[in-house]
Short mmCIF file of C-alpha atoms in Angstrom, two decimals:
data_model
loop_
_atom_site.label_atom_id
_atom_site.label_comp_id
_atom_site.label_asym_id
_atom_site.label_seq_id
_atom_site.Cartn_x
_atom_site.Cartn_y
_atom_site.Cartn_z
CA MET A 1 15.89 -21.32 29.04
CA THR A 2 16.83 -22.12 25.44
CA SER A 3 13.30 -21.28 24.29
CA LEU A 4 13.44 -17.99 26.15
CA ILE A 5 16.77 -17.10 24.54
CA LEU A 6 15.49 -18.11 21.09
CA PHE A 7 12.29 -16.06 21.15
CA ALA A 8 13.67 -13.12 23.15
CA SER A 9 16.55 -12.62 20.73
CA PHE A 10 14.22 -13.08 17.73
CA PHE A 11 11.66 -10.47 18.84
CA ALA A 12 14.36 -8.11 20.07
CA MET A 13 15.91 -8.06 16.60
CA LEU A 14 12.51 -7.55 14.98
CA LEU A 15 11.87 -4.55 17.22
CA ILE A 16 15.10 -2.86 16.18
CA GLY A 17 14.32 -3.38 12.50
CA VAL A 18 16.46 -6.39 11.59
CA PRO A 19 15.08 -8.15 8.45
CA ILE A 20 13.00 -11.19 9.31
CA GLY A 21 15.30 -13.74 7.66
CA ILE A 22 18.39 -12.38 9.42
CA ALA A 23 16.51 -12.25 12.74
CA LEU A 24 15.46 -15.90 12.39
CA GLY A 25 18.99 -17.03 11.56
CA SER A 26 20.70 -14.93 14.23
CA ALA A 27 18.28 -16.06 16.96
CA SER A 28 18.88 -19.68 15.93
CA LEU A 29 22.67 -19.23 16.15
CA VAL A 30 22.39 -17.61 19.60
CA ALA A 31 20.27 -20.51 20.85
CA ILE A 32 22.57 -23.12 19.25
CA MET A 33 25.56 -21.63 21.06
CA TYR A 34 23.71 -21.99 24.37
CA ILE A 35 23.03 -25.73 23.86
CA PRO A 36 26.26 -27.65 24.61
CA PHE A 37 25.65 -30.64 22.32
CA LEU A 38 24.80 -28.52 19.25
CA LYS A 39 27.21 -26.86 16.84
CA PRO A 40 26.75 -24.03 14.32
CA ASP A 41 26.82 -26.73 11.65
CA LEU A 42 23.15 -27.36 12.49
CA TYR A 43 22.25 -23.91 11.23
CA ALA A 44 24.21 -24.33 7.99
CA LEU A 45 22.59 -27.72 7.36
CA GLY A 46 19.16 -26.29 8.10
CA LEU A 47 19.68 -23.35 5.77
CA ILE A 48 20.72 -25.62 2.90
CA SER A 49 18.07 -28.30 3.44
CA GLY A 50 15.37 -25.67 3.84
CA ILE A 51 15.83 -24.29 0.33
CA ASN A 52 16.97 -27.53 -1.35
CA SER A 53 13.45 -28.35 -2.51
CA PHE A 54 12.17 -29.05 -6.01
CA THR A 55 8.78 -27.58 -5.06
CA LEU A 56 10.32 -24.23 -4.10
CA ILE A 57 11.49 -23.73 -7.69
CA ALA A 58 7.86 -22.81 -8.38
CA VAL A 59 8.17 -19.86 -5.98
CA VAL A 60 11.03 -18.47 -8.08
CA LEU A 61 9.36 -19.01 -11.44
CA PHE A 62 5.84 -17.85 -10.51
CA THR A 63 7.36 -14.64 -9.12
CA LEU A 64 9.19 -14.06 -12.41
CA ALA A 65 6.05 -14.86 -14.42
CA GLY A 66 4.00 -12.39 -12.38
CA ASN A 67 6.58 -9.66 -12.95
CA VAL A 68 6.64 -10.29 -16.69
CA MET A 69 2.84 -10.27 -16.92
CA SER A 70 2.44 -7.05 -14.97
CA LYS A 71 4.80 -5.22 -17.35
CA GLY A 72 3.99 -6.95 -20.63
CA GLY A 73 0.45 -5.76 -21.34
CA ILE A 74 -1.37 -8.75 -19.88
CA SER A 75 -2.67 -6.98 -16.76
CA LYS A 76 -4.17 -4.01 -18.62
CA ARG A 77 -6.06 -6.35 -20.98
CA LEU A 78 -7.50 -8.24 -18.03
CA ILE A 79 -8.64 -4.93 -16.53
CA ALA A 80 -10.29 -3.99 -19.83
CA VAL A 81 -12.22 -7.28 -19.81
CA ALA A 82 -13.35 -6.70 -16.23
CA ASP A 83 -14.46 -3.15 -17.06
CA THR A 84 -16.47 -4.23 -20.10
CA LEU A 85 -18.17 -7.19 -18.40
CA PHE A 86 -18.73 -5.77 -14.91
CA GLY A 87 -18.47 -1.98 -15.24
CA ARG A 88 -22.25 -1.65 -15.40
CA ALA A 89 -22.89 -4.08 -12.54
CA PRO A 90 -23.98 -2.97 -9.03
CA GLY A 91 -21.01 -1.23 -7.46
CA ASP A 92 -19.80 -0.12 -10.94
CA LEU A 93 -16.05 0.47 -11.08
CA GLY A 94 -15.47 -1.02 -7.61
CA THR A 95 -16.80 -4.32 -8.91
CA VAL A 96 -14.49 -3.98 -11.92
CA THR A 97 -11.51 -3.41 -9.61
CA ILE A 98 -12.22 -6.49 -7.50
CA MET A 99 -12.83 -8.65 -10.58
CA ALA A 100 -9.59 -7.37 -12.12
CA CYS A 101 -7.75 -8.40 -8.95
CA LEU A 102 -9.43 -11.81 -9.21
CA PHE A 103 -8.34 -12.24 -12.84
CA PHE A 104 -4.79 -11.11 -12.18
CA ALA A 105 -4.56 -13.27 -9.04
CA ALA A 106 -5.16 -16.32 -11.20
CA ILE A 107 -1.89 -15.72 -13.01
CA SER A 108 0.35 -13.71 -10.66
CA GLY A 109 0.66 -15.83 -7.49
CA THR A 110 1.48 -12.89 -5.21
CA GLY A 111 -0.53 -10.17 -3.48
CA SER A 112 1.87 -7.26 -3.97
CA ALA A 113 2.09 -7.85 -7.73
CA THR A 114 -1.71 -7.84 -7.93
CA VAL A 115 -1.99 -4.57 -6.00
CA ALA A 116 0.67 -2.89 -8.12
CA ALA A 117 -0.67 -4.04 -11.48
CA VAL A 118 -4.34 -3.28 -10.77
CA GLY A 119 -3.82 -0.26 -8.51
CA LEU A 120 -1.80 1.74 -11.03
CA ALA A 121 -4.66 1.55 -13.52
CA MET A 122 -7.73 1.48 -11.28
CA ILE A 123 -7.13 3.92 -8.39
CA PRO A 124 -7.02 7.01 -10.67
CA ALA A 125 -10.08 5.69 -12.55
CA LEU A 126 -11.97 5.13 -9.27
CA VAL A 127 -11.18 8.67 -8.11
CA LYS A 128 -12.39 10.06 -11.43
CA ARG A 129 -15.64 8.10 -11.00
CA GLY A 130 -16.24 9.80 -7.63
CA TYR A 131 -14.67 7.40 -5.14
CA ASP A 132 -12.67 8.76 -2.23
CA ARG A 133 -8.98 8.14 -3.00
CA ALA A 134 -8.22 6.52 0.37
CA TYR A 135 -11.28 4.28 0.04
CA ALA A 136 -10.20 3.27 -3.46
CA GLY A 137 -6.71 2.44 -2.21
CA ALA A 138 -8.12 0.39 0.66
CA MET A 139 -10.31 -1.53 -1.79
CA VAL A 140 -7.38 -2.39 -4.06
CA ALA A 141 -5.24 -3.40 -1.07
CA SER A 142 -8.00 -5.72 0.23
CA ALA A 143 -8.77 -7.29 -3.14
CA GLY A 144 -5.04 -7.66 -3.81
CA GLY A 145 -4.98 -10.34 -1.11
CA LEU A 146 -6.71 -12.57 -3.65
CA GLY A 147 -3.24 -12.91 -5.20
CA VAL A 148 -2.33 -15.47 -2.53
CA MET A 149 -5.80 -16.98 -2.15
CA ILE A 150 -6.46 -17.86 -5.79
CA PRO A 151 -4.18 -20.52 -7.34
CA PRO A 152 -1.44 -20.57 -8.45
CA SER A 153 -0.16 -19.06 -5.21
CA VAL A 154 3.39 -18.81 -3.94
CA VAL A 155 2.12 -18.85 -0.33
CA MET A 156 0.16 -22.06 -0.97
CA ILE A 157 3.30 -23.74 -2.28
CA VAL A 158 5.24 -22.77 0.85
CA TYR A 159 2.45 -24.05 3.12
CA ALA A 160 2.25 -27.33 1.18
CA VAL A 161 6.00 -27.84 1.71
CA ALA A 162 5.77 -26.98 5.43
CA ALA A 163 2.70 -29.17 6.10
CA GLY A 164 3.52 -32.02 3.72
CA VAL A 165 0.26 -31.80 1.76
CA SER A 166 -0.44 -31.94 -1.97
CA VAL A 167 0.15 -28.66 -3.81
CA THR A 168 -2.44 -29.66 -6.40
CA ALA A 169 -5.10 -30.34 -3.74
CA LEU A 170 -4.32 -27.04 -2.06
CA PHE A 171 -4.53 -25.15 -5.35
CA MET A 172 -7.92 -26.67 -6.08
CA ALA A 173 -9.11 -26.03 -2.51
CA GLY A 174 -8.40 -22.31 -2.88
CA ILE A 175 -10.69 -21.65 -5.83
CA LEU A 176 -14.09 -21.45 -4.12
CA PRO A 177 -12.85 -19.65 -0.98
CA GLY A 178 -11.24 -17.05 -3.25
CA LEU A 179 -14.56 -16.54 -5.03
CA VAL A 180 -16.37 -16.26 -1.69
CA ILE A 181 -13.97 -13.52 -0.59
CA ALA A 182 -14.30 -11.65 -3.90
CA LEU A 183 -18.11 -11.82 -3.67
CA THR A 184 -18.02 -10.58 -0.08
CA LEU A 185 -15.84 -7.62 -1.03
CA MET A 186 -18.09 -6.75 -3.98
CA THR A 187 -21.18 -6.91 -1.74
CA TYR A 188 -19.66 -4.48 0.76
CA ASN A 189 -18.64 -2.10 -2.01
CA TYR A 190 -22.14 -2.25 -3.50
CA PHE A 191 -23.80 -1.16 -0.25
CA TYR A 192 -21.17 1.49 0.38
CA ARG A 193 -21.57 2.84 -3.14
CA LYS A 194 -25.37 2.77 -2.88
CA GLN A 195 -25.32 4.88 0.28
CA SER A 196 -22.48 7.19 -0.79
CA SER A 197 -23.32 10.76 -1.63
CA GLN A 198 -20.40 10.78 -4.05
CA VAL A 199 -22.25 8.79 -6.72
CA ASN A 200 -22.37 10.72 -9.98
CA LEU A 201 -25.37 9.39 -11.86
CA ALA A 202 -24.41 11.37 -14.92
CA GLU A 203 -21.46 9.06 -15.38
CA GLN A 204 -23.54 5.86 -15.44
CA ARG A 205 -22.86 4.08 -18.71
CA PRO A 206 -25.18 2.03 -20.89
CA ALA A 207 -24.70 -1.72 -20.97
CA ALA A 208 -21.87 -2.98 -23.14
CA THR A 209 -22.87 -4.12 -26.61
CA TRP A 210 -22.07 -7.61 -27.90
CA SER A 211 -19.65 -5.99 -30.31
CA GLU A 212 -17.73 -4.30 -27.45
CA ILE A 213 -17.65 -7.53 -25.45
CA PHE A 214 -16.38 -9.53 -28.43
CA THR A 215 -13.69 -6.93 -29.19
CA VAL A 216 -12.28 -6.80 -25.66
CA LEU A 217 -12.41 -10.58 -25.25
CA ASN A 218 -10.64 -11.04 -28.56
CA GLU A 219 -7.87 -8.60 -27.58
CA ALA A 220 -7.40 -10.32 -24.21
CA LYS A 221 -7.86 -13.92 -25.32
CA LEU A 222 -4.23 -14.89 -24.76
CA ALA A 223 -4.27 -13.34 -21.28
CA LEU A 224 -7.53 -15.13 -20.42
CA ILE A 225 -6.23 -18.48 -21.69
CA MET A 226 -3.17 -18.31 -19.44
CA PRO A 227 -4.88 -19.52 -16.20
CA VAL A 228 -6.49 -22.32 -18.21
CA VAL A 229 -3.08 -23.40 -19.54
CA ILE A 230 -1.41 -23.27 -16.12
CA LEU A 231 -4.14 -24.73 -13.93
CA GLY A 232 -5.47 -27.07 -16.60
CA GLY A 233 -2.03 -28.62 -16.94
CA ILE A 234 -1.82 -29.15 -13.16
CA TYR A 235 -5.31 -30.54 -12.64
CA GLY A 236 -5.11 -32.62 -15.80
CA GLY A 237 -1.97 -34.35 -14.57
CA ILE A 238 0.07 -33.10 -17.54
CA VAL A 239 2.56 -31.10 -15.44
CA THR A 240 3.40 -30.76 -11.77
CA PRO A 241 2.87 -27.39 -10.04
CA THR A 242 6.62 -26.78 -10.30
CA GLU A 243 6.67 -27.57 -14.01
CA SER A 244 3.62 -25.37 -14.54
CA SER A 245 5.58 -22.41 -13.17
CA ALA A 246 8.10 -22.87 -15.97
CA VAL A 247 5.22 -23.03 -18.46
CA ALA A 248 3.89 -19.77 -16.98
CA VAL A 249 7.22 -18.00 -17.51
CA VAL A 250 7.56 -19.18 -21.12
CA TYR A 251 3.92 -18.32 -21.91
CA ALA A 252 4.24 -14.85 -20.34
CA LEU A 253 7.45 -14.13 -22.24
CA VAL A 254 6.05 -15.25 -25.59
CA VAL A 255 2.82 -13.28 -25.20
CA SER A 256 4.43 -10.13 -23.74
CA CYS A 257 7.50 -9.97 -26.00
CA LEU A 258 6.41 -11.55 -29.28
CA VAL A 259 2.63 -11.16 -29.51
CA TYR A 260 1.74 -7.98 -27.61
CA LYS A 261 5.29 -6.62 -28.14
CA GLU A 262 4.97 -4.39 -25.06
CA LEU A 263 7.96 -5.82 -23.23
CA PRO A 264 11.28 -5.12 -25.00
CA LEU A 265 13.82 -7.91 -24.67
CA LYS A 266 16.35 -5.41 -23.31
CA ASN A 267 14.14 -5.01 -20.20
CA LEU A 268 14.26 -8.71 -19.29
CA PRO A 269 17.54 -8.59 -17.32
CA LYS A 270 16.10 -5.86 -15.08
CA ILE A 271 12.87 -7.82 -14.52
CA MET A 272 14.83 -10.99 -13.75
CA LEU A 273 17.02 -9.10 -11.27
CA GLU A 274 13.96 -7.61 -9.54
CA SER A 275 12.39 -11.07 -9.30
CA ALA A 276 15.61 -12.60 -7.99
CA MET A 277 15.93 -9.92 -5.30
CA LEU A 278 12.35 -10.52 -4.19
CA VAL A 279 12.69 -14.31 -4.16
CA SER A 280 16.07 -14.28 -2.43
CA ALA A 281 14.51 -12.59 0.59
CA VAL A 282 11.80 -15.26 0.66
CA LEU A 283 14.29 -18.13 0.39
CA VAL A 284 16.46 -16.72 3.18
CA ILE A 285 13.38 -16.69 5.42
CA ILE A 286 12.50 -20.28 4.50
CA GLY A 287 16.05 -21.57 4.97
CA ALA A 288 16.60 -19.75 8.26
CA SER A 289 13.25 -20.94 9.59
CA VAL A 290 14.29 -24.59 9.25
CA ALA A 291 17.05 -24.25 11.85
CA PHE A 292 14.67 -22.16 13.96
CA GLY A 293 12.05 -24.89 13.68
CA ARG A 294 14.52 -27.64 14.59
CA ILE A 295 15.39 -25.89 17.84
CA ILE A 296 11.67 -25.50 18.57
CA ALA A 297 11.25 -29.23 17.96
CA LEU A 298 14.22 -30.08 20.22
CA GLU A 299 12.60 -28.03 22.96
CA LYS A 300 9.34 -29.99 22.41
CA ILE A 301 7.38 -26.75 22.10
CA PRO A 302 4.85 -28.13 19.54
CA THR A 303 4.06 -31.16 21.73
CA GLU A 304 3.73 -29.08 24.88
CA LEU A 305 1.55 -26.54 23.08
CA ALA A 306 -0.73 -29.32 21.81
CA GLN A 307 -1.06 -30.77 25.31
CA PHE A 308 -1.76 -27.33 26.78
CA VAL A 309 -4.45 -26.49 24.21
CA LEU A 310 -6.13 -29.89 24.55
CA SER A 311 -6.08 -29.59 28.34
CA ILE A 312 -8.24 -26.47 28.00
CA THR A 313 -10.67 -27.75 25.38
CA GLU A 314 -10.99 -30.50 22.81
CA ASN A 315 -13.68 -28.65 20.87
CA LYS A 316 -12.27 -28.41 17.36
CA TYR A 317 -14.09 -25.20 16.51
CA LEU A 318 -13.07 -23.36 19.67
CA VAL A 319 -9.45 -24.31 18.98
CA LEU A 320 -9.79 -23.08 15.38
CA VAL A 321 -11.18 -19.74 16.58
CA ALA A 322 -8.27 -19.39 19.01
CA ILE A 323 -5.78 -20.18 16.23
CA ILE A 324 -7.47 -17.67 13.91
CA VAL A 325 -7.16 -14.94 16.55
CA LEU A 326 -3.48 -15.86 16.93
CA LEU A 327 -2.94 -15.71 13.15
CA LEU A 328 -4.71 -12.36 12.83
CA ILE A 329 -2.50 -10.89 15.55
CA ILE A 330 0.71 -12.36 14.13
CA GLY A 331 -0.23 -11.28 10.61
CA THR A 332 -0.21 -7.65 11.71
CA PHE A 333 3.54 -7.64 12.34
CA LEU A 334 5.07 -10.76 10.81
CA GLU A 335 5.52 -11.46 7.09
CA THR A 336 3.14 -14.14 5.76
CA LEU A 337 5.70 -16.62 4.45
CA ALA A 338 7.69 -16.38 7.67
CA SER A 339 4.53 -16.95 9.70
CA ILE A 340 3.72 -20.08 7.72
CA VAL A 341 7.14 -21.68 7.98
CA ILE A 342 7.41 -20.86 11.70
CA LEU A 343 3.88 -21.66 12.87
CA THR A 344 2.89 -24.63 10.71
CA PRO A 345 5.21 -27.16 12.45
CA VAL A 346 4.08 -25.79 15.82
CA LEU A 347 0.36 -26.13 15.04
CA LEU A 348 0.43 -29.48 13.23
CA PRO A 349 0.34 -31.65 16.40
CA VAL A 350 -2.74 -29.78 17.66
CA LEU A 351 -4.50 -30.02 14.31
CA THR A 352 -3.67 -33.71 13.90
CA LYS A 353 -5.02 -34.63 17.34
CA LEU A 354 -8.24 -32.74 16.64
CA ASP A 355 -8.58 -34.41 13.21
CA VAL A 356 -8.57 -31.08 11.34
CA ASP A 357 -8.04 -31.52 7.61
CA LEU A 358 -4.67 -29.98 6.79
CA VAL A 359 -5.71 -28.83 3.29
CA HIS A 360 -8.75 -27.03 4.70
CA PHE A 361 -6.65 -25.53 7.49
CA GLY A 362 -4.09 -24.40 4.92
CA ILE A 363 -6.73 -22.26 3.23
CA VAL A 364 -7.89 -20.90 6.60
CA MET A 365 -4.31 -20.07 7.59
CA ILE A 366 -3.49 -18.39 4.28
CA VAL A 367 -6.65 -16.25 4.35
CA ALA A 368 -6.09 -15.26 7.99
CA LEU A 369 -2.49 -14.27 7.36
CA ALA A 370 -3.46 -12.52 4.11
CA ILE A 371 -5.64 -10.20 6.19
CA GLY A 372 -2.32 -9.12 7.69
CA PHE A 373 -1.45 -7.80 4.21
CA VAL A 374 -3.84 -4.93 4.85
CA THR A 375 -3.44 -4.53 8.61
CA PRO A 376 -1.02 -1.96 10.03
CA PRO A 377 1.78 -1.85 11.08
CA LEU A 378 3.15 -4.34 8.47
CA GLY A 379 0.42 -4.26 5.82
CA ALA A 380 2.51 -4.93 2.70
CA ASN A 381 -0.50 -4.51 0.39
CA LEU A 382 -1.50 -1.37 2.24
CA PHE A 383 1.92 0.21 1.72
CA MET A 384 1.88 -0.83 -1.94
CA ALA A 385 -1.59 0.65 -2.51
CA ALA A 386 -0.58 3.86 -0.73
CA GLN A 387 2.50 4.12 -2.94
CA VAL A 388 0.85 3.43 -6.31
CA GLY A 389 -2.21 5.52 -5.42
CA GLU A 390 -0.18 8.42 -3.97
CA ILE A 391 -2.18 8.26 -0.73
CA PRO A 392 -0.86 9.23 2.74
CA PHE A 393 -0.51 6.02 4.72
CA GLU A 394 -2.46 7.44 7.68
CA ARG A 395 -5.51 8.08 5.48
CA ILE A 396 -5.56 4.67 3.85
CA ALA A 397 -4.98 2.97 7.24
CA ARG A 398 -8.14 4.62 8.60
CA ARG A 399 -10.23 3.52 5.60
CA ILE A 400 -9.04 -0.09 5.73
CA LEU A 401 -10.85 -1.07 8.95
CA PRO A 402 -14.28 -1.86 7.40
CA TRP A 403 -12.58 -3.98 4.74
CA VAL A 404 -10.71 -5.90 7.45
CA PHE A 405 -14.00 -6.74 9.20
CA VAL A 406 -15.50 -7.87 5.89
CA LEU A 407 -12.51 -10.14 5.26
CA ILE A 408 -12.77 -11.60 8.77
CA GLY A 409 -16.45 -12.37 8.14
CA ALA A 410 -15.53 -14.23 4.94
CA LEU A 411 -12.77 -16.06 6.83
CA LEU A 412 -15.24 -17.33 9.44
CA ILE A 413 -17.54 -18.63 6.70
CA ILE A 414 -14.64 -20.51 5.09
CA THR A 415 -13.53 -21.87 8.48
CA PHE A 416 -16.90 -23.23 9.62
CA VAL A 417 -18.02 -24.52 6.23
CA PRO A 418 -15.12 -26.84 5.28
CA GLY A 419 -16.97 -28.04 2.20
CA ILE A 420 -16.23 -24.72 0.47
CA SER A 421 -12.54 -25.66 0.48
CA LEU A 422 -12.77 -29.44 0.16
CA ILE A 423 -15.52 -30.10 -2.37
CA LEU A 424 -13.38 -29.54 -5.48
CA PRO A 425 -10.43 -31.71 -4.29
CA GLU A 426 -12.92 -34.43 -3.31
CA VAL A 427 -14.74 -34.37 -6.64
CA PHE A 428 -11.79 -34.05 -9.00
CA LEU A 429 -8.90 -35.59 -7.06
CA GLY A 430 -10.71 -38.08 -4.84
CA TYR A 431 -9.05 -36.32 -1.90
#
């Protein structure tokens, strides 16, 4: 009965539009009041312990760093590099857009920041090149998901905390899957572009000269070095992932304010407030989910779920497919961070009994939920792309479906070939 009260009140509040963090906390309080031996103190303790984590400081700082970079001239220089190097490649400006998302993902840590930074510059350029505006928006929204798949990633940090795995191993495990997804998206765009009647051959450009390449690389050298500084420090054992987030903020501020001089110091308070507002919503979700998760544990839901699943089949791959379907469905209406902090403790017993590597599963889970970024009705990246591209949401929602199928195909490859995720941690970390 407690479980019924917990989930019924939670989904009821979601349906009437209550924010996810408030819904989690309120449902927990309702359930706590129903259990005689529990007191509301449990919720307060859960809220505090849930956010009292050294690792979660990285969520705050990487969010701030991404905001600074998107407004300090770093993102536009990365786009210029992508255009010069890949603008003449098959798929032309679509390839540039996806590569720009890949570059920016390596320093932003979030999907929405990647969509905003790249979409503002690339959607108008794609339309000018002959792309349908809704298609261009759908492309940016899909490629923006690389923001959480390529390290450093705020979502990876949250999963590492929830599952008790190494943040460094998870960061390293995300590199090759992110490249696989980017390559898959570029391949789809190439075939679409090849068959499209909108191609304007008169606008095809000659290959970039060595002088042009050198110029654009020289102008963007500090932006390109940033991922090396951040990730090199982590993988080299110089800094922890949390410490690297502080390095990212300082580096972004120095480059944006003092070198490029495109971010006036007077704008910093506004950027810090925007980042704090964004992170506060995330931390409320994480804190509220701890009390929610403790009630789930008291009700023995994870154990019973594991026994139920294993009573049906002990085939690891069938169970993974079933979990992926669950994640794809949940990702359509539940925010990614909330999904991770709610579902990870529930799924861990099943994964442990089936001997599924938790780092590999973390990548699978993050990619599956990231597809929810572009899937209506939630579709945070889809809304962002519609907003920055000035596209009616109905139009972009119709054009997103092929991209969703492409992303699901890449997800299945990553799921059934674990070596894509695990080879780098094994080679460099002895994982």
